[in-house]
CSV table of C-alpha atoms in Angstrom, one decimal:
chain,number,residue,atom,x,y,z
A,1418,MET,CA,-136.0,132.4,-53.9
A,1419,LEU,CA,-132.3,132.7,-54.5
A,1420,THR,CA,-130.5,133.6,-57.7
A,1421,ASP,CA,-127.0,132.7,-58.7
A,1422,THR,CA,-126.0,136.4,-58.1
A,1423,HIS,CA,-127.2,136.2,-54.5
A,1424,CYS,CA,-125.1,133.1,-54.0
A,1425,ARG,CA,-122.0,134.6,-55.7
A,1426,ILE,CA,-121.9,138.0,-53.8
A,1427,ALA,CA,-122.7,136.6,-50.4
A,1428,LYS,CA,-119.9,137.8,-48.0
A,1429,PRO,CA,-118.7,136.0,-44.9
A,1430,LYS,CA,-119.7,137.4,-41.4
A,1431,GLU,CA,-118.5,136.8,-37.9
A,1432,LYS,CA,-121.0,134.0,-37.5
A,1433,ARG,CA,-122.3,131.6,-40.1
A,1434,TYR,CA,-125.7,132.5,-41.6
A,1435,ARG,CA,-128.2,131.2,-44.1
A,1436,LEU,CA,-129.6,132.3,-47.4
A,1437,ASN,CA,-132.9,130.5,-47.7
A,1438,ASP,CA,-134.2,129.3,-51.1
A,1439,PHE,CA,-137.4,127.1,-50.8
A,1440,ASN,CA,-138.6,123.6,-49.9
A,1441,GLY,CA,-136.0,123.5,-47.1
A,1442,LEU,CA,-133.0,124.3,-49.3
A,1443,TYR,CA,-130.6,127.0,-48.1
A,1444,LEU,CA,-127.0,128.2,-48.6
A,1445,GLU,CA,-124.9,128.3,-45.5
A,1446,VAL,CA,-122.2,131.0,-45.5
A,1447,LYS,CA,-119.3,130.3,-43.1
A,1448,PRO,CA,-117.0,132.8,-41.5
A,1449,ASN,CA,-114.0,131.4,-43.5
A,1450,GLY,CA,-115.9,132.3,-46.7
A,1451,LYS,CA,-116.9,128.8,-47.7
A,1452,LYS,CA,-120.5,128.3,-48.8
A,1453,ALA,CA,-122.4,125.0,-48.6
A,1454,TRP,CA,-125.8,123.8,-49.6
A,1455,ARG,CA,-128.0,122.3,-46.9
A,1456,TYR,CA,-131.4,120.7,-46.9
A,1457,ARG,CA,-133.4,120.8,-43.7
A,1458,CYS,CA,-136.2,118.3,-43.3
A,1459,LYS,CA,-138.2,116.5,-40.7
A,1460,LEU,CA,-138.5,112.7,-40.6
A,1461,ASN,CA,-140.3,110.7,-37.9
A,1462,ASP,CA,-140.9,114.0,-36.0
A,1463,LYS,CA,-137.2,114.7,-35.9
A,1464,SER,CA,-135.4,117.6,-37.7
A,1465,SER,CA,-132.3,116.8,-39.6
A,1466,MET,CA,-129.9,118.4,-42.0
A,1467,PHE,CA,-128.6,116.9,-45.3
A,1468,ALA,CA,-125.5,118.2,-47.0
A,1469,LEU,CA,-125.8,118.7,-50.7
A,1470,GLY,CA,-122.3,120.0,-51.6
A,1471,GLU,CA,-120.3,123.2,-51.7
A,1472,TYR,CA,-120.9,126.3,-53.8
A,1473,PRO,CA,-119.8,127.1,-56.5
A,1474,THR,CA,-118.8,123.4,-57.3
A,1475,VAL,CA,-122.6,122.7,-57.0
A,1476,LYS,CA,-124.5,125.4,-58.8
A,1477,LEU,CA,-127.9,126.6,-57.7
A,1478,ALA,CA,-129.8,124.5,-60.3
A,1479,GLU,CA,-128.0,121.4,-59.3
A,1480,ALA,CA,-128.6,122.0,-55.6
A,1481,ARG,CA,-132.3,122.3,-56.3
A,1482,GLU,CA,-132.3,119.0,-58.2
A,1483,LYS,CA,-130.5,117.3,-55.3
A,1484,CYS,CA,-132.9,118.8,-52.8
A,1485,GLU,CA,-135.9,117.5,-54.8
A,1486,GLN,CA,-134.4,114.0,-54.8
A,1487,ALA,CA,-133.9,114.2,-51.1
A,1488,ARG,CA,-137.5,115.5,-50.6
A,1489,LYS,CA,-138.8,112.5,-52.4
A,1490,GLN,CA,-136.8,110.1,-50.2
A,1491,VAL,CA,-138.2,111.8,-47.1
A,1492,ALA,CA,-141.7,111.6,-48.5
A,1493,ASN,CA,-141.2,107.8,-48.8
A,1494,GLY,CA,-139.9,107.6,-45.2
A,1495,VAL,CA,-136.3,107.2,-46.2
A,1496,SER,CA,-133.5,109.2,-44.6
A,1497,PRO,CA,-131.3,110.9,-47.3
A,1498,THR,CA,-128.3,110.5,-45.1
A,1499,GLN,CA,-128.8,106.8,-44.6
A,1500,ALA,CA,-129.6,106.3,-48.3
A,1501,ARG,CA,-126.3,108.0,-49.2
A,1502,GLN,CA,-124.4,105.8,-46.8
A,1503,LEU,CA,-126.0,102.6,-48.2
A,1504,ASP,CA,-125.2,103.9,-51.7
A,1505,LYS,CA,-121.5,104.2,-50.8
A,1506,ILE,CA,-121.5,100.7,-49.3
A,1507,ARG,CA,-123.1,99.4,-52.5
A,1508,LYS,CA,-120.5,101.1,-54.7
A,1509,VAL,CA,-117.7,99.6,-52.6
A,1510,ASN,CA,-119.2,96.2,-52.9
A,1511,ASP,CA,-119.8,96.5,-56.6
A,1512,ALA,CA,-116.2,97.6,-57.2
A,1513,SER,CA,-114.9,94.5,-55.3
A,1514,ASN,CA,-117.2,92.1,-57.2
A,1515,THR,CA,-115.3,92.0,-60.5
A,1516,PHE,CA,-116.2,89.7,-63.3
A,1517,GLU,CA,-112.9,87.8,-62.8
A,1518,LEU,CA,-113.7,87.2,-59.1
A,1519,VAL,CA,-117.3,86.0,-59.8
A,1520,ALA,CA,-116.1,83.8,-62.8
A,1521,LYS,CA,-113.5,82.0,-60.6
A,1522,GLU,CA,-116.2,81.5,-57.9
A,1523,TRP,CA,-118.5,80.1,-60.5
A,1524,LEU,CA,-115.8,77.8,-61.8
A,1525,GLN,CA,-115.0,76.4,-58.3
A,1526,MET,CA,-118.7,75.5,-57.9
A,1527,LYS,CA,-118.7,73.3,-61.0
A,1528,ASP,CA,-118.5,69.6,-60.4
A,1529,TRP,CA,-116.0,69.2,-63.3
A,1530,ALA,CA,-112.7,67.3,-63.6
A,1531,GLU,CA,-109.7,69.6,-62.8
A,1532,ILE,CA,-108.5,69.4,-66.4
A,1533,THR,CA,-111.9,70.7,-67.6
A,1534,LYS,CA,-111.8,73.6,-65.1
A,1535,THR,CA,-108.2,74.4,-66.2
A,1536,ARG,CA,-109.2,74.5,-69.9
A,1537,ARG,CA,-112.2,76.8,-69.2
A,1538,LEU,CA,-110.1,79.1,-67.0
A,1539,ASP,CA,-107.5,79.2,-69.8
A,1540,MET,CA,-110.2,80.3,-72.3
A,1541,LEU,CA,-111.4,83.0,-69.8
A,1542,GLU,CA,-107.8,84.3,-69.3
A,1543,ARG,CA,-107.1,84.5,-73.0
A,1544,VAL,CA,-110.4,85.8,-74.3
A,1545,VAL,CA,-112.6,87.3,-71.6
A,1546,PHE,CA,-110.6,88.6,-68.7
A,1547,PRO,CA,-108.4,91.0,-70.7
A,1548,ALA,CA,-111.6,92.9,-71.7
A,1549,ILE,CA,-113.9,92.7,-68.7
A,1550,GLY,CA,-112.0,90.8,-65.9
A,1551,LYS,CA,-111.4,93.9,-63.8
A,1552,LEU,CA,-114.8,95.5,-64.3
A,1553,PRO,CA,-117.5,95.3,-61.6
A,1554,VAL,CA,-120.1,92.8,-62.9
A,1555,ARG,CA,-122.8,95.4,-62.4
A,1556,GLU,CA,-121.1,97.8,-64.9
A,1557,ILE,CA,-120.7,95.3,-67.7
A,1558,THR,CA,-123.0,96.0,-70.7
A,1559,PRO,CA,-124.1,94.1,-73.8
A,1560,HIS,CA,-121.6,96.3,-75.8
A,1561,HIS,CA,-118.7,94.8,-73.8
A,1562,ILE,CA,-120.0,91.3,-74.6
A,1563,LEU,CA,-120.6,92.0,-78.3
A,1564,LYS,CA,-117.1,93.3,-78.7
A,1565,ILE,CA,-115.5,90.2,-77.1
A,1566,LEU,CA,-117.6,87.8,-79.3
A,1567,GLN,CA,-117.0,89.7,-82.5
A,1568,GLU,CA,-113.3,90.0,-82.0
A,1569,THR,CA,-113.0,86.3,-81.2
A,1570,ALA,CA,-115.0,85.3,-84.2
A,1571,LYS,CA,-112.9,87.5,-86.5
A,1572,ARG,CA,-109.8,85.7,-85.4
A,1573,GLY,CA,-111.3,82.6,-86.9
A,1574,ALA,CA,-112.4,81.0,-83.7
A,1575,PRO,CA,-116.2,80.7,-83.8
A,1576,SER,CA,-116.2,77.8,-81.4
A,1577,VAL,CA,-114.2,79.7,-78.8
A,1578,ALA,CA,-116.6,82.7,-79.2
A,1579,ALA,CA,-119.6,80.4,-78.6
A,1580,GLU,CA,-117.9,78.9,-75.5
A,1581,ALA,CA,-117.1,82.4,-74.3
A,1582,ARG,CA,-120.8,83.4,-74.8
A,1583,ARG,CA,-122.1,80.4,-72.8
A,1584,THR,CA,-119.5,80.9,-70.0
A,1585,ILE,CA,-120.1,84.6,-69.6
A,1586,SER,CA,-123.9,84.0,-69.4
A,1587,SER,CA,-123.4,81.3,-66.8
A,1588,VAL,CA,-121.2,83.6,-64.7
A,1589,PHE,CA,-123.9,86.3,-64.8
A,1590,GLU,CA,-126.5,83.7,-63.8
A,1591,LEU,CA,-124.6,83.3,-60.6
A,1592,ALA,CA,-124.1,87.1,-60.2
A,1593,VAL,CA,-127.8,87.8,-60.6
A,1594,ALA,CA,-128.7,85.0,-58.2
A,1595,THR,CA,-126.4,86.5,-55.5
A,1596,LEU,CA,-127.7,90.0,-56.1
A,1597,ARG,CA,-124.3,91.3,-57.5
A,1598,ALA,CA,-125.8,92.0,-60.9
A,1599,ASP,CA,-129.3,93.0,-62.2
A,1600,SER,CA,-129.4,91.2,-65.5
A,1601,ASP,CA,-127.4,89.1,-68.0
A,1602,PRO,CA,-125.8,91.3,-70.6
A,1603,VAL,CA,-125.3,88.3,-72.9
A,1604,TRP,CA,-129.0,87.9,-73.5
A,1605,PRO,CA,-129.5,90.9,-75.9
A,1606,VAL,CA,-126.6,89.9,-78.1
A,1607,ARG,CA,-126.9,86.1,-77.9
A,1608,LYS,CA,-127.8,85.9,-81.6
A,1609,ALA,CA,-125.3,88.4,-82.8
A,1610,LEU,CA,-123.1,85.7,-84.2
A,1611,PRO,CA,-124.0,82.7,-86.5
A,1612,GLU,CA,-124.6,79.4,-84.7
A,1613,ASP,CA,-121.4,77.4,-84.4
A,1614,LYS,CA,-122.2,74.1,-86.1
A,1615,THR,CA,-120.4,71.1,-84.6
A,1616,GLN,CA,-118.2,69.3,-87.1
A,1617,HIS,CA,-118.6,65.6,-86.4
A,1618,LYS,CA,-115.7,63.4,-87.5
A,1619,GLN,CA,-116.5,60.9,-90.3
A,1620,ALA,CA,-117.0,57.3,-89.2
A,1621,LEU,CA,-114.5,54.7,-90.3
A,1622,ASN,CA,-115.5,52.1,-92.9
A,1623,PRO,CA,-114.6,48.4,-92.6
A,1624,GLN,CA,-111.4,48.8,-94.7
A,1625,GLN,CA,-110.2,51.7,-92.6
A,1626,ILE,CA,-110.9,49.8,-89.4
A,1627,GLY,CA,-108.8,46.9,-90.6
A,1628,LYS,CA,-106.0,49.2,-91.5
A,1629,LEU,CA,-106.2,50.8,-88.0
A,1630,LEU,CA,-106.1,47.5,-86.2
A,1631,SER,CA,-103.1,46.4,-88.4
A,1632,CYS,CA,-101.3,49.5,-87.4
A,1633,PHE,CA,-101.9,48.6,-83.7
A,1634,ASP,CA,-100.3,45.2,-84.3
A,1635,ASN,CA,-97.3,46.7,-86.1
A,1636,SER,CA,-96.8,49.7,-83.9
A,1637,ARG,CA,-93.3,50.1,-82.4
A,1638,GLY,CA,-94.7,51.7,-79.3
A,1639,SER,CA,-94.1,50.2,-75.9
A,1640,TYR,CA,-96.1,47.3,-74.5
A,1641,HIS,CA,-98.2,49.7,-72.3
A,1642,VAL,CA,-99.0,52.1,-75.1
A,1643,ASN,CA,-100.0,49.3,-77.5
A,1644,TYR,CA,-102.4,47.6,-75.1
A,1645,CYS,CA,-103.8,51.0,-73.9
A,1646,MET,CA,-104.8,51.5,-77.6
A,1647,TRP,CA,-106.3,48.1,-77.7
A,1648,LEU,CA,-108.2,48.6,-74.5
A,1649,MET,CA,-109.7,51.8,-75.9
A,1650,TRP,CA,-110.7,49.9,-79.0
A,1651,TRP,CA,-112.2,46.9,-77.2
A,1652,THR,CA,-114.2,49.1,-74.7
A,1653,LEU,CA,-114.6,52.4,-76.6
A,1654,ALA,CA,-113.4,54.2,-73.4
A,1655,ARG,CA,-112.1,57.8,-73.6
A,1656,PRO,CA,-108.3,58.2,-73.7
A,1657,ALA,CA,-108.1,59.7,-70.2
A,1658,GLU,CA,-110.2,56.8,-68.9
A,1659,ALA,CA,-107.8,54.2,-70.3
A,1660,THR,CA,-104.5,55.9,-69.6
A,1661,GLU,CA,-105.4,56.7,-66.0
A,1662,VAL,CA,-106.9,53.3,-65.2
A,1663,GLU,CA,-105.9,51.5,-61.9
A,1664,TRP,CA,-105.7,47.8,-61.3
A,1665,ALA,CA,-108.3,48.1,-58.6
A,1666,GLU,CA,-110.9,49.0,-61.2
A,1667,PHE,CA,-110.7,45.6,-63.0
A,1668,ASP,CA,-112.7,42.6,-61.9
A,1669,LEU,CA,-111.2,40.0,-64.2
A,1670,GLY,CA,-113.1,37.2,-62.6
A,1671,ASN,CA,-116.4,38.7,-63.7
A,1672,ALA,CA,-114.9,40.4,-66.8
A,1673,LEU,CA,-115.9,43.9,-65.6
A,1674,TRP,CA,-114.2,47.3,-65.6
A,1675,THR,CA,-115.7,49.8,-63.1
A,1676,ILE,CA,-114.6,53.4,-63.7
A,1677,PRO,CA,-115.3,55.4,-60.5
A,1678,ALA,CA,-117.5,58.5,-60.7
A,1679,ALA,CA,-114.5,60.8,-60.0
A,1680,ARG,CA,-112.9,59.9,-63.3
A,1681,MET,CA,-116.1,60.1,-65.4
A,1682,LYS,CA,-117.1,63.2,-67.3
A,1683,ALA,CA,-120.7,62.8,-66.1
A,1684,ARG,CA,-119.6,62.1,-62.5
A,1685,ARG,CA,-121.4,58.7,-62.4
A,1686,GLU,CA,-119.8,55.3,-61.9
A,1687,HIS,CA,-119.5,53.5,-65.2
A,1688,VAL,CA,-119.3,49.7,-65.6
A,1689,ILE,CA,-117.9,48.3,-68.8
A,1690,PRO,CA,-118.1,44.5,-69.7
A,1691,LEU,CA,-114.6,43.3,-70.8
A,1692,PRO,CA,-114.3,41.2,-73.9
A,1693,SER,CA,-112.3,38.0,-73.8
A,1694,GLN,CA,-109.4,39.8,-75.6
A,1695,ALA,CA,-109.0,42.1,-72.6
A,1696,GLY,CA,-108.5,39.2,-70.2
A,1697,LEU,CA,-105.6,38.5,-67.8
A,1698,PRO,CA,-103.1,37.3,-70.5
A,1699,HIS,CA,-103.1,40.8,-72.0
A,1700,LEU,CA,-103.4,42.9,-68.8
């Protein structure tokens, strides 16, 4: 067996030579004075050599550890050289699969309205990407996630923190499914922040409704704006559904308004009966 002293005092000769350790490990001394660790093994009846690094950068103890790892791979029928090449390829792939890349891929897969995608991307760019956007997804830990959530909540934005938590977890669901991550780092810290309770707006009472309708009548807005407000009141449609309506969506003969799936949040066609007030004289 070698000692560090043997390795240190070994002098170069006209031809390269070996200083054997054990279990196939040896130190190769070259004529130019360089010394390199090698592991000689046999796999599938073929002899091969596996480089373990240069001495003294790789000390004797470290060379033995690397040799033992390589011996275990050979015992399992795995070539250490091929395993190293695959590990390099994996590291390159991991480095290219950043959180930002996977998040944008996830966002493009969602069947959402463009405005919804834009808002979610805006949240990611403000809250999440500055912290972990450039990191490979496989290297992101629960500590990264916890820091993002806590800092966002401290700024007085618990709803944004909750949205960030849900979004990050969804992105990792895609990363795990496509073998670019091993687990979801959100899971261990999912309860680190208090639940964000939705604040529902108070319903209007009859007196408030009357005042609202009176305001509609006395509004100085344009004809289009006034009747857009009335259309929302008569049908309880969302603002975007009313302001982006096209004439082709109305069937005034049958008093029906058909909103196409592309304009609906749930991506399903929606048919609304039109009251008499919303008939042709107004529209």
